[in-house]
Coordinates of C-alpha atoms in Angstrom, one line a residue:
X1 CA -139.7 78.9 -180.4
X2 CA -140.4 79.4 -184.2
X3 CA -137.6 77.0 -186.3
X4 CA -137.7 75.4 -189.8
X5 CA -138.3 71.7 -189.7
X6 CA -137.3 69.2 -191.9
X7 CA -139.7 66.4 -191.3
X8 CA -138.7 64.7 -194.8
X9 CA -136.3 65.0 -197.4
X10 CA -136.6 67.5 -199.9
X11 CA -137.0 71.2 -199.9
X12 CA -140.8 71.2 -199.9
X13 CA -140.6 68.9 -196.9
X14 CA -139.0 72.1 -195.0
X15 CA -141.9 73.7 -192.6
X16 CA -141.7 76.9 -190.3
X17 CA -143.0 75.3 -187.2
X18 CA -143.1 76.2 -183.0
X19 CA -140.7 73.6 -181.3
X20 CA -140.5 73.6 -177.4
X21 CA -137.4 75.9 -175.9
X22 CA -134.5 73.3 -175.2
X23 CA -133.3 73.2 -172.1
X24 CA -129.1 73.3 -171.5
X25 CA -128.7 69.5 -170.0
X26 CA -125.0 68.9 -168.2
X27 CA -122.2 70.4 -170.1
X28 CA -124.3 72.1 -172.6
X29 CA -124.9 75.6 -173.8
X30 CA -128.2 76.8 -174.8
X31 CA -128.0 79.7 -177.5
X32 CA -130.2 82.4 -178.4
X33 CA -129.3 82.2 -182.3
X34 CA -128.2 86.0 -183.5
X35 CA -127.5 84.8 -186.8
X36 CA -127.2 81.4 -189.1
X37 CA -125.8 80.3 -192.6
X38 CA -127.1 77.8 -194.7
X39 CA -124.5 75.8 -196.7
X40 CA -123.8 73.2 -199.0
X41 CA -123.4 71.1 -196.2
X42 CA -127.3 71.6 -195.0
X43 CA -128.5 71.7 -198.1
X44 CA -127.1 68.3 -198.9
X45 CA -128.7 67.1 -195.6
X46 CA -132.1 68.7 -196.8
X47 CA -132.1 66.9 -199.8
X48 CA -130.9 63.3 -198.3
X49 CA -127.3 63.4 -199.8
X50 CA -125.7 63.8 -196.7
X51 CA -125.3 60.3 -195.1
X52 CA -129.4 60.6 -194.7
X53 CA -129.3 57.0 -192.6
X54 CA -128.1 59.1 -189.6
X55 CA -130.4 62.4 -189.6
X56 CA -133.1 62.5 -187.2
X57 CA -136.5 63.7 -188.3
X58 CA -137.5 66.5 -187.7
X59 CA -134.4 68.5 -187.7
X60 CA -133.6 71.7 -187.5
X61 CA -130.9 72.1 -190.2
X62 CA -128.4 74.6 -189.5
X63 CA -124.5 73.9 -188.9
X64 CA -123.1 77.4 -188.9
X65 CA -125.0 79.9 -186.2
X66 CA -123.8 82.7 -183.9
X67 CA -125.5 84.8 -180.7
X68 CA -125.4 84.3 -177.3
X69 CA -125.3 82.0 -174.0
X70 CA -129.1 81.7 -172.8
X71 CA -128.4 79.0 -169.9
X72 CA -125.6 77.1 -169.0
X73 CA -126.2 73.2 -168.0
X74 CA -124.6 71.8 -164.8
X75 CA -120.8 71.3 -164.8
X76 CA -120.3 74.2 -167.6
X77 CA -117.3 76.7 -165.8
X78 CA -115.9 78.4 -169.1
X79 CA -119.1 80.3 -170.5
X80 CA -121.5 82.2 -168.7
X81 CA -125.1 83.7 -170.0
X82 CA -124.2 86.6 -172.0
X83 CA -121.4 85.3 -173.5
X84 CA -121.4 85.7 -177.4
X85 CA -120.2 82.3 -179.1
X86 CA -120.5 80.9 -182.7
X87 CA -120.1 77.3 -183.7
X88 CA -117.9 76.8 -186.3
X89 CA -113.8 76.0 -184.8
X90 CA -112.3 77.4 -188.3
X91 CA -113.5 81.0 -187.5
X92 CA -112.7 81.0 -183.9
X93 CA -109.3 80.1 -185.2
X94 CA -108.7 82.6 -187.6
X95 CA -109.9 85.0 -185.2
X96 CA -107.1 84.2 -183.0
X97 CA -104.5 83.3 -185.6
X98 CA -102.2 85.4 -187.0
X99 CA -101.6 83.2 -190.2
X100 CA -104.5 80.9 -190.5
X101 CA -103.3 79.3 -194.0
X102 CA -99.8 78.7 -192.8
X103 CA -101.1 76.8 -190.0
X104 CA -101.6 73.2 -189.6
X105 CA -105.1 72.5 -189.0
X106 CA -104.7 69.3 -186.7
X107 CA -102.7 71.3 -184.2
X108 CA -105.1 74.7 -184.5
X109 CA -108.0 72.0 -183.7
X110 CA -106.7 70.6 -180.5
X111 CA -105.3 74.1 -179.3
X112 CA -108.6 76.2 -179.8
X113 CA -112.0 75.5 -179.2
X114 CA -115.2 74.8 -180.9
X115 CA -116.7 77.5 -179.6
X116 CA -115.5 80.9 -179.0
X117 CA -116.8 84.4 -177.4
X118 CA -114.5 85.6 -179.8
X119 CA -116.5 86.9 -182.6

């Protein structure tokens, strides 16, 4: 598969590049990416701002994506392939919600997911 590699910090140290398909290992979900955002978040990782002392080289750096189960690893019962999921728990709240800013955010994080079909 294609992907943008970070092999080094800094933004000319990003590279399109073919990495091998992943393969969903126990309890994982593999994801056909439909869609990503880049954020301040990655691009402080890019650049080595980001507690750089834990990021492995080469990554793939992208924190917010969206699309659709591929494979499902042993153990996974909730999702099946098809299923459309993003990764980021504040929208899958706010999708389910009905006043997102009155709620407390603790509580909202242990009731709902990380991942949701919901989007």
């Amino acid at each position: 598969m294609k992907a943008w590699l970070l092999r080094d910090f800094g933004l000319d140290n990003l590279e399109l590049g073919e990495v091998p398909t992943p393969e969903a290992k126990p309890g994982e979900l593999l994801i056909k990416v439909g869609g990503a955002s880049l954020n301040f978040r990655d691009r402080a990782i890019v650049e080595g701002f980001y507690e750089p002392h834990l990021v492995p080289k080469p990554l793939i750096p992208v924190s917010d994506v969206a699309g659709n189960v591929f494979a499902v690893g042993d153990g996974v019962t909730r999702f099946k392939v098809g299923d459309r999921v993003n990764s980021h728990p504040l929208f899958a709240m706010a999708r389910r919600c009905s006043q997102p800013r009155r709620a407390h955010l603790p509580a909202l994080a242990r009731r709902f997911p990380a991942v949701s079909r919901n989007i």
